[in-house]
Coordinates of C-alpha atoms and ligand atoms in Angstrom, one line a residue:
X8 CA 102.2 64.1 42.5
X9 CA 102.6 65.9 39.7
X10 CA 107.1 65.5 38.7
X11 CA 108.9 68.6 40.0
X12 CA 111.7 69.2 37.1
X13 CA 113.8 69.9 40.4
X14 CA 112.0 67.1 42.2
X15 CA 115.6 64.8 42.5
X16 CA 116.6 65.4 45.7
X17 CA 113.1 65.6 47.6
X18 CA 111.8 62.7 49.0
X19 CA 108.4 64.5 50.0
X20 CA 106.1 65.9 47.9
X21 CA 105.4 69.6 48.2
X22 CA 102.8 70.8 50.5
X23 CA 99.8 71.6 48.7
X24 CA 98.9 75.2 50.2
X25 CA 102.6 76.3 49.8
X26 CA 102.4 75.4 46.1
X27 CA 100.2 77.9 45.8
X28 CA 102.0 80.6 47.8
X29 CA 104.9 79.9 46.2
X30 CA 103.7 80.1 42.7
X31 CA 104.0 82.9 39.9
X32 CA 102.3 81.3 36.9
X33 CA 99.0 82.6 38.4
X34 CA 100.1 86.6 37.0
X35 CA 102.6 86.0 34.9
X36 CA 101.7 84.8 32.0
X37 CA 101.9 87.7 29.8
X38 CA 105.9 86.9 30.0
X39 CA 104.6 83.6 28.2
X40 CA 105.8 85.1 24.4
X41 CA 108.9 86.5 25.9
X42 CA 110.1 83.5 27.3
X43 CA 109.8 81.0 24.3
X44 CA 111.0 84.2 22.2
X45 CA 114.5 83.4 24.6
X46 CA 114.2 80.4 24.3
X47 CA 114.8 79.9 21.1
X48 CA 117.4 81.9 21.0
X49 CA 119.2 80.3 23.7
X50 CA 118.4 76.8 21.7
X51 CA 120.0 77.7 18.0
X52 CA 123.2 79.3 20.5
X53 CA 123.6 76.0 21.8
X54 CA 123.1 74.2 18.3
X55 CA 125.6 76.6 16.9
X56 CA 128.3 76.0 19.5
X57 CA 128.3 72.5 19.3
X58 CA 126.8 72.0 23.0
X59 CA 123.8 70.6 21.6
X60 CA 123.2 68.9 18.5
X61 CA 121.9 71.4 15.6
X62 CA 119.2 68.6 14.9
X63 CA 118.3 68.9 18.7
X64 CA 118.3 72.7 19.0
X65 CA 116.0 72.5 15.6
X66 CA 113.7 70.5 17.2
X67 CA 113.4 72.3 20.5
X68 CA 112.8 75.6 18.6
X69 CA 109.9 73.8 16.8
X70 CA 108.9 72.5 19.6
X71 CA 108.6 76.0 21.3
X72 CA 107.0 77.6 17.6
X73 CA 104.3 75.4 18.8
X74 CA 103.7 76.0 22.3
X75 CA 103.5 79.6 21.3
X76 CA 100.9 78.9 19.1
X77 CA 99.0 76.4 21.6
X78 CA 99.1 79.6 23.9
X79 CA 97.7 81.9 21.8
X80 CA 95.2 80.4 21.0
X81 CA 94.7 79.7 24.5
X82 CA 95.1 75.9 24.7
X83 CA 97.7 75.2 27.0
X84 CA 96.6 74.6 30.7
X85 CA 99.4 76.0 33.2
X86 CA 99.7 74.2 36.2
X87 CA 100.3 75.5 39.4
X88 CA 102.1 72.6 40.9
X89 CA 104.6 73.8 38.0
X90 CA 105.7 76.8 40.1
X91 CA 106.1 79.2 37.1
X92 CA 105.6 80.3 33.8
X93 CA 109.2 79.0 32.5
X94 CA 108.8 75.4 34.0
X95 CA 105.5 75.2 32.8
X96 CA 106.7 75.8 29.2
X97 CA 109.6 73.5 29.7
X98 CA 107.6 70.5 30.7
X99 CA 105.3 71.3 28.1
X100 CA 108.3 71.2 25.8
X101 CA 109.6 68.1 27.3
X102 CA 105.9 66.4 27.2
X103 CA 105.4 67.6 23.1
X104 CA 109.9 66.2 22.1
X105 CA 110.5 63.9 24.6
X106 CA 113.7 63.5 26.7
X107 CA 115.2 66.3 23.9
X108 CA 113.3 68.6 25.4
X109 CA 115.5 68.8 28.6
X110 CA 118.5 69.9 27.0
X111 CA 116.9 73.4 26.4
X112 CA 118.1 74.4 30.2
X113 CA 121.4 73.7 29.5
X114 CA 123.8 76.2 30.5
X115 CA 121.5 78.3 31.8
X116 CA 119.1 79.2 35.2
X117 CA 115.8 80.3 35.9
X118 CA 117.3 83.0 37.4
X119 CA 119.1 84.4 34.0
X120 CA 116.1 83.5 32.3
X121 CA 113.5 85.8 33.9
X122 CA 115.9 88.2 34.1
X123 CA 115.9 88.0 30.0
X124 CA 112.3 87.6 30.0
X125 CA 111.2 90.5 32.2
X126 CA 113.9 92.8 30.1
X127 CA 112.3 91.9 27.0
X128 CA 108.8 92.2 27.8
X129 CA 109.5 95.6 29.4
X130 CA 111.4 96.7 26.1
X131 CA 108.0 96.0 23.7
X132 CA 106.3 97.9 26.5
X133 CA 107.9 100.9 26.8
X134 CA 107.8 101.0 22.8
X135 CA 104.1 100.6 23.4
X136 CA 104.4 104.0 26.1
X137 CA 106.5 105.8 24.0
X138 CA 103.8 105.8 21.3
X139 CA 101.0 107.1 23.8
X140 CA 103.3 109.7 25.0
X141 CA 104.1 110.7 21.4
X142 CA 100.0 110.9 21.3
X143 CA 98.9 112.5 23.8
X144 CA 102.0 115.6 23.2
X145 CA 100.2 116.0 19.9
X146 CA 96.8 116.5 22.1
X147 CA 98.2 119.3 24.3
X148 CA 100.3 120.7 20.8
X149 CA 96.9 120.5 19.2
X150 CA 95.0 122.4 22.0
X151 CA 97.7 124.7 22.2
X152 CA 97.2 125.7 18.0
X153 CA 93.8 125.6 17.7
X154 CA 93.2 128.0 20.5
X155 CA 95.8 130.8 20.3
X156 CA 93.3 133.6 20.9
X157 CA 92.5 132.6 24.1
X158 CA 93.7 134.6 27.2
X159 CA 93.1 133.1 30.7
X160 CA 94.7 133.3 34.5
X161 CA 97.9 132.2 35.1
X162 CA 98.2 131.8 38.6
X163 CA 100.4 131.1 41.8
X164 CA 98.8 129.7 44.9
X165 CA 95.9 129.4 42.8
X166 CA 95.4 133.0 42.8
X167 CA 94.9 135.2 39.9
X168 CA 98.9 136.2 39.2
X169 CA 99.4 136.9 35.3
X170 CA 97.7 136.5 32.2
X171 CA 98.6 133.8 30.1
X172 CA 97.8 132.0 26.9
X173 CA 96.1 128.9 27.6
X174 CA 98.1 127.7 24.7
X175 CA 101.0 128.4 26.6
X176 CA 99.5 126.7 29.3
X177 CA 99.2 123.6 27.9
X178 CA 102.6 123.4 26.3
X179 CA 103.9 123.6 30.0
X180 CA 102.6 120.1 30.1
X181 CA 103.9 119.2 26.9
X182 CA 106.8 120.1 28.0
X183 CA 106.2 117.5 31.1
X184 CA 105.8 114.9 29.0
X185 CA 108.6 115.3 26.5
X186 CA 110.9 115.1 29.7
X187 CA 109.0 111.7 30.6
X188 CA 109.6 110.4 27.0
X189 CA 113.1 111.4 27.6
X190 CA 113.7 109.7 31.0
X191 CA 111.9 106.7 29.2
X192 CA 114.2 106.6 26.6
X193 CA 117.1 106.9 28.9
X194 CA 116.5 104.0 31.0
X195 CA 115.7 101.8 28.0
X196 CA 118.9 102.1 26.8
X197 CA 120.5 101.6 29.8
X198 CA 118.6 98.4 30.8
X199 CA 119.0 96.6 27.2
X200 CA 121.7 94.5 28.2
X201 CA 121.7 90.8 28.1
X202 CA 121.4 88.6 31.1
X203 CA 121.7 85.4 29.6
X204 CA 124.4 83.3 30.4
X205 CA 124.9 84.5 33.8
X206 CA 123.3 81.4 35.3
X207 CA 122.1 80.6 39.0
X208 CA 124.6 83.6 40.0
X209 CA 128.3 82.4 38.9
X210 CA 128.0 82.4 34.7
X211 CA 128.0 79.0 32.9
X212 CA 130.4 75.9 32.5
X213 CA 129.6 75.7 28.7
X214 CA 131.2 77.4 25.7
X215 CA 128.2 79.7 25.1
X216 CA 128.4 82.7 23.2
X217 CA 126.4 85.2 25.0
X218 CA 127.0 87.8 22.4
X219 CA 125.5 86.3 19.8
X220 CA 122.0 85.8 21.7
X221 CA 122.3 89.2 22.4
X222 CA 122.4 90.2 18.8
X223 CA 119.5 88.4 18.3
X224 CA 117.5 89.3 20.9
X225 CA 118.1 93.1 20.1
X226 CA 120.1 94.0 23.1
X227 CA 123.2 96.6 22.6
X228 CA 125.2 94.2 24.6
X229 CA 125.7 91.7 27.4
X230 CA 125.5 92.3 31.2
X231 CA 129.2 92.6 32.7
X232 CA 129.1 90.5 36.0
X233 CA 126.7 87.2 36.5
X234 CA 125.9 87.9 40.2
X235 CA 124.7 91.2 39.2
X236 CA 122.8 90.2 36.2
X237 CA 120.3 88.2 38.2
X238 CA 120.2 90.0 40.9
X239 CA 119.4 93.4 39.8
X240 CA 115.8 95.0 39.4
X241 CA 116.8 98.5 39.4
X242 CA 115.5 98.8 35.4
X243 CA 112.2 97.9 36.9
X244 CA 112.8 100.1 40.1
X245 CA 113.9 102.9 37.2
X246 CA 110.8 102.2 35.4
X247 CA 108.4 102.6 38.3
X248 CA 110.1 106.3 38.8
X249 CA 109.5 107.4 34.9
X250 CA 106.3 106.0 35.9
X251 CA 105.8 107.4 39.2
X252 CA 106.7 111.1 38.0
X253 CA 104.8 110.8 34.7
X254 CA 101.6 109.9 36.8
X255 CA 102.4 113.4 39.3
X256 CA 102.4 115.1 35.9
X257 CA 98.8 113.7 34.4
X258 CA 97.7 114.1 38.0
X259 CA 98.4 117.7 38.1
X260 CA 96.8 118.1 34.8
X261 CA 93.6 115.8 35.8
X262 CA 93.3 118.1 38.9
X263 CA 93.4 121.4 36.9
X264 CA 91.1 119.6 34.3
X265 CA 88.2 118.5 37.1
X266 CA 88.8 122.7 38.5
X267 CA 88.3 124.2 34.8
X268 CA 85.1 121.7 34.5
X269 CA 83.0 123.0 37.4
X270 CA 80.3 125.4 37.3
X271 CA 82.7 127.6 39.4
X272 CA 85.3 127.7 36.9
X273 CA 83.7 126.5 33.2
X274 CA 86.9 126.7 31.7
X275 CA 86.2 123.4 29.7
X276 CA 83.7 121.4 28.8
X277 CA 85.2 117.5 28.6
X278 CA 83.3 115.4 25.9
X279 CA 80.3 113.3 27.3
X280 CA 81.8 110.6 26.6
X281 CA 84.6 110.8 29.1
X282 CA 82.1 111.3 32.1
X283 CA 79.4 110.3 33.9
X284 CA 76.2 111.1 35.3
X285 CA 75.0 111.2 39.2
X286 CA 72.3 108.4 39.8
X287 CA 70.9 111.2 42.0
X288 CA 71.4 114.6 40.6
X289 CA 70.4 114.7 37.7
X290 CA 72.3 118.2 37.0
X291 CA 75.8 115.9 37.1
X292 CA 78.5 115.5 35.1
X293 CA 81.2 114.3 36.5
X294 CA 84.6 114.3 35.2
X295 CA 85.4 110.6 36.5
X296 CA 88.3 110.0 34.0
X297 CA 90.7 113.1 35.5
X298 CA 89.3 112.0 38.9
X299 CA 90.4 108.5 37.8
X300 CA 93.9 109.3 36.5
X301 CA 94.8 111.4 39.8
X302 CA 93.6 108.6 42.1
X303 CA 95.6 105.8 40.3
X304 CA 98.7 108.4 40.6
X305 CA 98.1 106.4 44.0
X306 CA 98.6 102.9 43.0
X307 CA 102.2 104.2 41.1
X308 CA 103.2 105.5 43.6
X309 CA 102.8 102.4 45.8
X310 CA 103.9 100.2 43.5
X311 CA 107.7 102.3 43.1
X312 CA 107.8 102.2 46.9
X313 CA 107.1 98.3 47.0
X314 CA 109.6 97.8 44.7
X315 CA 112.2 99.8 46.5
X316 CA 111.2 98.2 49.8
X317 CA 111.7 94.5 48.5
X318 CA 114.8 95.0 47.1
X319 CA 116.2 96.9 50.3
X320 CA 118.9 94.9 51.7
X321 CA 118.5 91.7 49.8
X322 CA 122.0 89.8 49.5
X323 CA 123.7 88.8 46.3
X324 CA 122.6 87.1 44.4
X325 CA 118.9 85.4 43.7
X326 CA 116.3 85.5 45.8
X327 CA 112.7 84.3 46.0
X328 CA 111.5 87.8 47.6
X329 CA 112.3 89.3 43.6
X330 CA 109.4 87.1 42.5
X331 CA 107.0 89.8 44.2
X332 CA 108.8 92.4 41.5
X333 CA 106.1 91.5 38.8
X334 CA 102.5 92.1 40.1
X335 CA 104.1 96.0 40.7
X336 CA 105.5 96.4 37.0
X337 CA 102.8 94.8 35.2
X338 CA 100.2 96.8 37.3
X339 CA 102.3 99.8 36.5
X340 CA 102.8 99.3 33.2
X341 CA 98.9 98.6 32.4
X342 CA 97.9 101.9 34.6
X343 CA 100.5 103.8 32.6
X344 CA 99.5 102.7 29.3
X345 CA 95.3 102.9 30.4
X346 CA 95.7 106.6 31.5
X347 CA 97.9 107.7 28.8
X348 CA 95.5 106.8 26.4
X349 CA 92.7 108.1 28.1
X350 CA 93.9 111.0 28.6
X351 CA 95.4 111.8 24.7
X352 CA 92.1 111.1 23.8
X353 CA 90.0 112.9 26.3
X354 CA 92.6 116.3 25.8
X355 CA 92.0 115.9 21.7
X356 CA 88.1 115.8 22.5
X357 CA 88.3 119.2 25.0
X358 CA 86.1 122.2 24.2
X359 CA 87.4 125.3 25.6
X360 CA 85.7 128.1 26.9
X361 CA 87.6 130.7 25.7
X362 CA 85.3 134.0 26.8
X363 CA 85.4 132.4 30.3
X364 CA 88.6 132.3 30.7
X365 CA 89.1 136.1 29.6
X366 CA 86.6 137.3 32.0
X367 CA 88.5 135.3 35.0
X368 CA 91.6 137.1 33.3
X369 CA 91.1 140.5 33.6
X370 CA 89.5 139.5 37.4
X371 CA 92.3 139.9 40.0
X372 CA 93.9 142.6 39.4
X373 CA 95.8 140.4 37.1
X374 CA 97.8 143.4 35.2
X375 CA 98.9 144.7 38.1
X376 CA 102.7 143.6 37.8
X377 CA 102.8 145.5 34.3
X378 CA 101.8 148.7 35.7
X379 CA 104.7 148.0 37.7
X380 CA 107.0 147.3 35.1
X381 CA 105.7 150.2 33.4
X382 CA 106.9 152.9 36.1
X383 CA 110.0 151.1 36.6
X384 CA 110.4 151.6 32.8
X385 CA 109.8 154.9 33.6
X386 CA 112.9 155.1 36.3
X387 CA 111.2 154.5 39.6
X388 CA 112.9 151.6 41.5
X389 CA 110.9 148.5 41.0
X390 CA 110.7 148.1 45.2
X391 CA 108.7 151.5 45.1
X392 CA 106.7 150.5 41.6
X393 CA 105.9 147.7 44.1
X394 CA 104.5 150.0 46.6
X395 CA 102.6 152.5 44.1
X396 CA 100.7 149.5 42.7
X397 CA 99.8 148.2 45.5
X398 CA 98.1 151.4 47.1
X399 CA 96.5 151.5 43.4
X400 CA 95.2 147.3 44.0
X401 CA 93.9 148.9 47.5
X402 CA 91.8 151.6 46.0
X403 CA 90.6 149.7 43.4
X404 CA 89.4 147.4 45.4
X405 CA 87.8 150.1 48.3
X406 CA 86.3 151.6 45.1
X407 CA 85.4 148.4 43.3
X408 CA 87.2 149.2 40.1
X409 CA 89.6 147.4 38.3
X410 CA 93.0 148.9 36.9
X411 CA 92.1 149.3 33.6
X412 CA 89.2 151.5 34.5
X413 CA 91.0 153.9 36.7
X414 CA 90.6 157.2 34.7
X415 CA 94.1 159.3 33.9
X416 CA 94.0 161.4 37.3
X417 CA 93.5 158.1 39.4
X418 CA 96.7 156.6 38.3
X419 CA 98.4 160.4 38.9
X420 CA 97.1 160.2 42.5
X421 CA 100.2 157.3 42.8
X422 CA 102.6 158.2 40.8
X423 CA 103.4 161.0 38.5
X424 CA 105.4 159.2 36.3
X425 CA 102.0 157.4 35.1
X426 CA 101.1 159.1 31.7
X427 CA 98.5 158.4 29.2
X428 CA 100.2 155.5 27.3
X429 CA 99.5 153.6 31.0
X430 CA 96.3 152.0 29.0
X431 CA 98.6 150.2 26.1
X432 CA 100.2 148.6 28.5
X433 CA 96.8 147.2 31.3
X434 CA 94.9 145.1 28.7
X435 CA 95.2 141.6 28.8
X436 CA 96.5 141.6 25.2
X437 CA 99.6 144.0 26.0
X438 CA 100.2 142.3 29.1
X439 CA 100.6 139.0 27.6
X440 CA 102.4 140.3 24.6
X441 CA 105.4 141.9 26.2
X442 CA 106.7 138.5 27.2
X443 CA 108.4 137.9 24.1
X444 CA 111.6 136.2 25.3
X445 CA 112.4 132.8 24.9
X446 CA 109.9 130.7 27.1
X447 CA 107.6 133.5 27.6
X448 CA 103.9 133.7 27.3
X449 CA 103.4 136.2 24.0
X450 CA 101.8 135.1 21.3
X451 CA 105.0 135.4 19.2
X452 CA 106.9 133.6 21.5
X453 CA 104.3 130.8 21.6
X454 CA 104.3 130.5 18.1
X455 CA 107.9 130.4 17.8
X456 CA 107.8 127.3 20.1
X457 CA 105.5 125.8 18.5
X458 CA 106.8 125.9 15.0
X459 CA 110.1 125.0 16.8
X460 CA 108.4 122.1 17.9
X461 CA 106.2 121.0 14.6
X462 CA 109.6 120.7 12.7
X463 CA 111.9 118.8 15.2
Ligands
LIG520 N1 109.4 82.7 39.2 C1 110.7 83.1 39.6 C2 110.8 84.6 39.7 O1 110.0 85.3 39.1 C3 111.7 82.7 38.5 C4 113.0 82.5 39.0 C5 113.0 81.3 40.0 N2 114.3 81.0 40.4 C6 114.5 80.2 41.5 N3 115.8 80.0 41.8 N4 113.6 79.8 42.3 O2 111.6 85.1 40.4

């Protein structure tokens, strides 16, 4: 029987099966780093308030330097029958010092300690995510520069509505994104308190200075109540909503993305090297990584919801049921990080089809709502504007014509008010260019934002 460090007052050995089930080292060990980075910490704080000896606290810490390395380089076996990731680098500790080993777990809990760990580990991270989100903001800018000239549907209900600058088009997403980064950064701050010294649940007996660890474990501060401090997932729970809304946002994107890349569309054409063949059809290229990136939108999703539902009505403070809180963040945070970067680089590597899009433009009747605009500019009440264009859309369409072909006497057939200058104001050009205000779709205004955006 392999010594439990809690194993004083059992007089049975654990069952075997329940070991197992019981277990977290088996997906956990990617906390490894984090927890002997605490560690140490925690060691030199005792060493430095006298609750250790320094000596002791200087050997633990080298004790750990070398269990870090020993896991790097992949040589340390981690036992199940040691439960978890902490007592398996505690007994390793104990195994490499001796009986010094043990005073590491002084003043302090499991409980407090993976509330450290998981903190930390989420912190390096989202530092990781806030990189690929920095990335892939500078795909969509880049898109959105390099193709200025191109014109294509804006729609609503996925019906030709407006025209629209594709670069504008993908600065809405941008702008998506920049809110993620922000809710990102918001919760980060929020969660970088320190746990430590909170304990099982009611703080500590020793004279530990909890400040101090958090200064040198980069936190802003300490956590304000001990029952809370190991109790509380929400920064995960917070996490996997940034996460779950940032995946709703590449899935909208991976949907439009997989439209735009069918014969029926040809919008785009996404590099080879982000799709795949049919092992049928030999006319296929499918665009698996959109397809990819909308279906693991799924798996977020699922994983916020799991969170929430394990936490539901748990009382104060620890319990076992929060050990099921990290197969859902880590499985987050990899799909996160996976489809980011596949998807900065996938957006960088995009060919546009630029006349395609203008043909589908100037389908739809997609100027109508300027000829609108233009007789209510020309003191008819827009309801009625409303009404004149719409008998116009009618007989264009009973004629198969489109607006911009109507000759001078057509448009007079609806409204006199409709003079020559009607055909500055159909083309796709004009109609995109008169939306000059802040936020709106002219070229101008485009450019604006996007200068806005290159020097901030
Ligand atoms: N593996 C445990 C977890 O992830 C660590 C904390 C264990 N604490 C305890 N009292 N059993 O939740």
């Amino acid at each position: 029987m392999t010594q439990k460090l809690w194993g004083g007052r059992f007089t049975q050995p654990t069952d075997k099966f329940v070991e197992e089930f019981t277990a977290s080292i088996g997906f956990e060990l990617r906390l490894g780093y984090y927890d002997i980075h605490g560690s140490k910490a925690h060691a030199e704080m005792l060493g430095r308030q006298g609750i250790i000896a320094v000596a002791e606290a200087e050997q633990i810490i080298a004790g750990l330097d070398e269990i870090a390395k020993d896991i790097e380089a992949g040589d340390l076996e981690f036992s199940v029958a040691l439960e978890d990731i902490h007592m398996n680098i505690e007994a390793r500790l104990i195994e490499l010092i001796g009986a010094v080993g043990g005073k590491l777990h002084t003043g302090r809990s499991r409980n407090d300690q993976v509330a450290v760990d998981v903190r930390l580990y989420l912190r390096d991270e989202i530092d990781v995510i806030l990189d690929y989100l920095t990335k892939l903001e500078s795909s969509l800018i880049e898109q959105a520069e390099t193709n200025l000239d191109v014109i294509m549907p804006g729609y609503t209900h996925l019906q030709t509505a407006q025209p629209v600058l594709y670069s504008h088009h993908m600065l809405a997403y941008r702008e998506m994104i920049a809110r993620d980064c922000s809710r990102l950064r918001d919760l980060r701050a929020r969660f970088n308190q320190m746990p430590l010294g909170a304990g099982a649940l009611a703080g500590t007996t020793f004279p530990i200075d909890r400040e101090w660890v958090a200064e040198k474990l980069g936190f802003d501060g300490v956590t304000r109540n001990s029952l809370d401090s190991v109790s509380d997932r929400d920064f995960a729970i917070e996490f996997c909503s940034f996460a779950a809304i940032l995946m709703m946002h590449l899935s909208r994107l991976a949907e439009e993305l997989i439209l735009w890349s069918s014969a029926d569309f040809s919008f785009i054409e996404l590099s080879d090297a982000f799709c795949t063949g049919s092992s049928i059809m030999p006319q296929k290229k499918n665009p698996d990584v959109p397809e990819l990136v909308r279906g693991k939108t799924g798996r977020v999703y699922g994983n916020l919801i799991s969170l929430l539902t394990l936490m539901k009505s748990l009382p104060l403070a620890y319990n076992k049921d929060m050990q099921e809180d990290k197969e859902p963040l880590f499985d987050t945070i990899d799909t996160v990080k996976g489809s980011l970067k596949v998807f900065a680089d996938m957006i960088a590597e995009m060919k546009v089809k630029g006349d395609n899009m203008r043909i589908a433009a100037s389908r739809g009747f997609s100027t109508a709502t300027d000829v609108a605009d233009y007789c209510v500019r020309k003191g008819l009440p827009f309801r009625q504007a409303h009404e004149v264009v719409g008998q116009t859309v009618r007989y264009c369409l009973e004629t198969g014509k489109d607006i911009p072909e109507l000759n001078l006497a057509e448009f007079k057939e609806f409204s006199a008010l409709i003079e020559a200058d009607i055909y500055d104001f159909v083309t796709l050009e004009a109609s995109v260019n008169s939306r000059k205000a802040t936020g709106g779709t002219a070229r101008e205004a485009v450019e604006r934002e996007l200068s806005r955006l290159k020097s901030s």
